[in-house]
mmCIF file of C-alpha atoms in Angstrom:
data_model
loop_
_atom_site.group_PDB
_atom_site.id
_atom_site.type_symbol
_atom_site.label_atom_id
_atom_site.label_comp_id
_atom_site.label_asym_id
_atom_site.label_seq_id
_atom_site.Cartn_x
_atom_site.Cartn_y
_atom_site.Cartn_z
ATOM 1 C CA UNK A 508 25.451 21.849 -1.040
ATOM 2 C CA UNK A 509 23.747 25.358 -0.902
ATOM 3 C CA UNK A 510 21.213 23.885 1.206
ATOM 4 C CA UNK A 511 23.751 23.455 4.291
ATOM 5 C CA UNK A 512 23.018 26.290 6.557
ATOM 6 C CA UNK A 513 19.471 26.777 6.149
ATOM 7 C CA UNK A 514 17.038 27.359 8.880
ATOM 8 C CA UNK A 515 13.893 25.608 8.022
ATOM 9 C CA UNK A 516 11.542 27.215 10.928
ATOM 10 C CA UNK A 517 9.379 26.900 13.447
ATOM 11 C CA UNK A 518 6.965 23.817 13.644
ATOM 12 C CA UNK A 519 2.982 23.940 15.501
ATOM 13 C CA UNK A 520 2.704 23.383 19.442
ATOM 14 C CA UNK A 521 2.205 20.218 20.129
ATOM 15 C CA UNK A 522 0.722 18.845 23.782
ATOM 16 C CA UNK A 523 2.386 16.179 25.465
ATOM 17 C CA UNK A 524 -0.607 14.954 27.991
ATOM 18 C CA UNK A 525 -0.447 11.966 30.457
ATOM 19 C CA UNK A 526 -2.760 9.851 27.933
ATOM 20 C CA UNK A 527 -0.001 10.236 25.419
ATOM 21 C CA UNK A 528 2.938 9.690 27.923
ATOM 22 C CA UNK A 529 1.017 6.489 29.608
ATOM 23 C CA UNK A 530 0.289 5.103 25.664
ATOM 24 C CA UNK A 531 3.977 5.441 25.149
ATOM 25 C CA UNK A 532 4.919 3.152 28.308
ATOM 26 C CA UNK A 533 2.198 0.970 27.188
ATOM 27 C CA UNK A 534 4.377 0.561 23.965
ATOM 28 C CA UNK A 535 7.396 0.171 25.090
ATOM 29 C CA UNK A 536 7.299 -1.095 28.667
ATOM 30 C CA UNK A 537 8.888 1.609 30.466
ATOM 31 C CA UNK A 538 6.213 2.589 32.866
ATOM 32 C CA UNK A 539 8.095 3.917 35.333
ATOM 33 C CA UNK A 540 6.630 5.376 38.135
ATOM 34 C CA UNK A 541 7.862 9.247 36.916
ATOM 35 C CA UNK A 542 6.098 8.692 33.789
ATOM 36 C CA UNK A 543 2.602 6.832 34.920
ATOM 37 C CA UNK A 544 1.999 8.117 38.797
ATOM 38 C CA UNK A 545 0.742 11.061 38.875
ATOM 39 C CA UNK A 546 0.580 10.994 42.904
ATOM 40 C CA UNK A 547 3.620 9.668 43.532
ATOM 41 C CA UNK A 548 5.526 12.208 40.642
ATOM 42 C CA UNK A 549 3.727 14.747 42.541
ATOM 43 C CA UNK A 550 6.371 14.497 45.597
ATOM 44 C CA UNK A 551 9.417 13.445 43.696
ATOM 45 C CA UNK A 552 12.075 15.519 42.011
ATOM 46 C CA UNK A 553 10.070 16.996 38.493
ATOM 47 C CA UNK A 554 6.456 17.695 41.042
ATOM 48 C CA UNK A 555 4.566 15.974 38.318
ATOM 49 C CA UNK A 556 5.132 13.113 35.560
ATOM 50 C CA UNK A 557 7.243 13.721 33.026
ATOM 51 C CA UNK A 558 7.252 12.544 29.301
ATOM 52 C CA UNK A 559 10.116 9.630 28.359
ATOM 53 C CA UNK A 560 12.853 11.046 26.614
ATOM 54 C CA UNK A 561 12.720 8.956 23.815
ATOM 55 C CA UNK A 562 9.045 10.003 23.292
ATOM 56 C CA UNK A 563 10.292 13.547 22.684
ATOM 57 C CA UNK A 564 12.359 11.946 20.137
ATOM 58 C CA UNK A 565 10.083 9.876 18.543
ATOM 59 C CA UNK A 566 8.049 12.865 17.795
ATOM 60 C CA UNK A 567 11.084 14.359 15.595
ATOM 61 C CA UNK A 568 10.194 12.911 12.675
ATOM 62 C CA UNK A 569 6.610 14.170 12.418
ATOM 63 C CA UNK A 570 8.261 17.698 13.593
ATOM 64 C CA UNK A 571 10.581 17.220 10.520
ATOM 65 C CA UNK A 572 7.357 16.481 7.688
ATOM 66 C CA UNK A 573 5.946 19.572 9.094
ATOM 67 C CA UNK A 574 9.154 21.290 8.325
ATOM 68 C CA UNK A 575 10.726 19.879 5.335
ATOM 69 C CA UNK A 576 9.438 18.488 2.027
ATOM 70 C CA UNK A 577 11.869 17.299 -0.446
ATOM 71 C CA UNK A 578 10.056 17.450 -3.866
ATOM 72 C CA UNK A 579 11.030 14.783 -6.115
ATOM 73 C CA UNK A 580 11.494 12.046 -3.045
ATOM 74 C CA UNK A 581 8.959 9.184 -3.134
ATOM 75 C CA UNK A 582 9.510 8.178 0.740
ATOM 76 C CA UNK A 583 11.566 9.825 3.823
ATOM 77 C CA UNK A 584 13.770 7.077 5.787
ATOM 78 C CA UNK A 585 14.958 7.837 9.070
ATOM 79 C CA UNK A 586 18.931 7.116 8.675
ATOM 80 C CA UNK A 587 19.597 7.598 12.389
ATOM 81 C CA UNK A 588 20.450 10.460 14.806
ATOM 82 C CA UNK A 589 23.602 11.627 16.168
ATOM 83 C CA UNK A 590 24.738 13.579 19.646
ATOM 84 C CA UNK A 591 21.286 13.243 20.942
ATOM 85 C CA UNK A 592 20.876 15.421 23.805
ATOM 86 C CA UNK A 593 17.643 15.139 26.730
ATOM 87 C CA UNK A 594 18.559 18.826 28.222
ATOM 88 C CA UNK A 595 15.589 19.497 30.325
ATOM 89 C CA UNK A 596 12.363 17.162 31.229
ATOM 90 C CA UNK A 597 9.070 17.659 29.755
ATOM 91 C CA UNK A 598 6.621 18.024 32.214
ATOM 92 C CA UNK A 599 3.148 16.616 31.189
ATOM 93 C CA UNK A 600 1.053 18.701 29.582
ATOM 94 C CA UNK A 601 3.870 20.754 28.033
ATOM 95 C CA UNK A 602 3.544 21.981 24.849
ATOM 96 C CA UNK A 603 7.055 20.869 22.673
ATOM 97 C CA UNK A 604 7.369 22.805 19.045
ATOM 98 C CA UNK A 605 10.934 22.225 16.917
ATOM 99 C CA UNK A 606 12.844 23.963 14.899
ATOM 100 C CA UNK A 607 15.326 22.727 12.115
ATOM 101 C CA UNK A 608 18.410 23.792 10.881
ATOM 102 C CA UNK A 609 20.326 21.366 7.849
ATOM 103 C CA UNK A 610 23.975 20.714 8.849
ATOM 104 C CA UNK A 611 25.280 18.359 5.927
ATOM 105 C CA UNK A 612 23.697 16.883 2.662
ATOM 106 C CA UNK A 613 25.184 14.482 0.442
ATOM 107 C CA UNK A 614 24.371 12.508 -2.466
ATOM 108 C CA UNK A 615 23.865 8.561 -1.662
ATOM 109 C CA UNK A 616 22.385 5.954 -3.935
ATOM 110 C CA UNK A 617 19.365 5.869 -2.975
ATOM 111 C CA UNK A 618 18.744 9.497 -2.978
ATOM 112 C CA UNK A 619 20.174 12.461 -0.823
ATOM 113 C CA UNK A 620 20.858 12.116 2.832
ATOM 114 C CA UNK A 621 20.466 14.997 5.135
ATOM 115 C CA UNK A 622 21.350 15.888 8.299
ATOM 116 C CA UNK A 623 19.223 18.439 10.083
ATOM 117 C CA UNK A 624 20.109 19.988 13.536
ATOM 118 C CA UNK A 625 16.355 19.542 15.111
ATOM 119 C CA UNK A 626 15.945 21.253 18.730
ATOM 120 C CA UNK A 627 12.674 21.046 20.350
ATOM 121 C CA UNK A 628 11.615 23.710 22.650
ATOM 122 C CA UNK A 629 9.590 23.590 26.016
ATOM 123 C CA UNK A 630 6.790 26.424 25.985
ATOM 124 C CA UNK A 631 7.749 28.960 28.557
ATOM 125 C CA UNK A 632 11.109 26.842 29.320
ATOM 126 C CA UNK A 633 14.445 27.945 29.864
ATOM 127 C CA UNK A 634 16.415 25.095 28.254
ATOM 128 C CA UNK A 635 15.113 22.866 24.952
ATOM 129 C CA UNK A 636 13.742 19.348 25.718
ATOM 130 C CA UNK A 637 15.754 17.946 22.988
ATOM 131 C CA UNK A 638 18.493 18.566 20.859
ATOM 132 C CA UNK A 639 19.993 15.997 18.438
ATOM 133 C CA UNK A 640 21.526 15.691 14.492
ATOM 134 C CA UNK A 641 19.114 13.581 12.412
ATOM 135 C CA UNK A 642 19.439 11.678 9.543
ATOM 136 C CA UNK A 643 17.254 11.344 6.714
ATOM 137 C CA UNK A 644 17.463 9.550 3.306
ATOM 138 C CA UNK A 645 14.717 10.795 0.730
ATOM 139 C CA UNK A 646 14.775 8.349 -1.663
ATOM 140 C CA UNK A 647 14.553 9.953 -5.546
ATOM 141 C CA UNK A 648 11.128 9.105 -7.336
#
């Protein structure tokens, strides 16, 4: 497809505080100590909490709406992601922006599925928090 290629941009800087990083544990019951002590973080290997890897990922699809609106689609289904990569810790308080780049699109019944290479960038950071292939069905009108 000619869309296969295209770089979709830059999203807004988003902050990752503590509140947000201790409401994720609270979802999904992984308050461990690098996460949700602050004093204890403080002496161990990042020198503050960090944010969960899969919360950086669960903020992909909100990074991909601000990115990517397929006209004619009546919803956006998350389809899965492939070669998901945690590169470098997120520090709390970070600020995390993505960008986007569509690697494959194909026709499926219920619409078109695409497959966008997202990376997610640390601000002022060496290395990306996150990179990872993500699939998305739009599902035609």
């Amino acid at each position: 497809m000619d869309a296969i290629g295209t770089e979709l941009g830059v999203t807004q800087w988003l902050t990752v505080d503590q509140d947000r990083i201790e409401a994720f544990a609270a979802a999904t019951g992984d308050s461990q100590w690098i996460h949700v002590d602050p004093d204890r973080a403080a002496a161990g290997p990042f020198g503050t909490t960090i944010a969960h890897g899969h919360l950086t990922a669960s903020l992909v699809p909100a990074f991909v709406a601000e990115l990517l609106e397929v006209g004619g689609a009546s919803a956006a289904i998350n389809a899965g992601s492939d070669r998901v990569r945690f590169v470098a810790p997120v520090p709390a308080g970070s600020r995390l922006r993505a960008s986007a780049a569509v690697v494959a699109c194909e026709q499926v019944r219920a619409g078109m599925r695409a497959t966008l290479r997202v990376t997610v960038e640390i601000e002022g950071g060496q290395r990306p928090a996150l990179v990872a292939d993500v699939l998305t069905v739009y599902v035609s009108a």
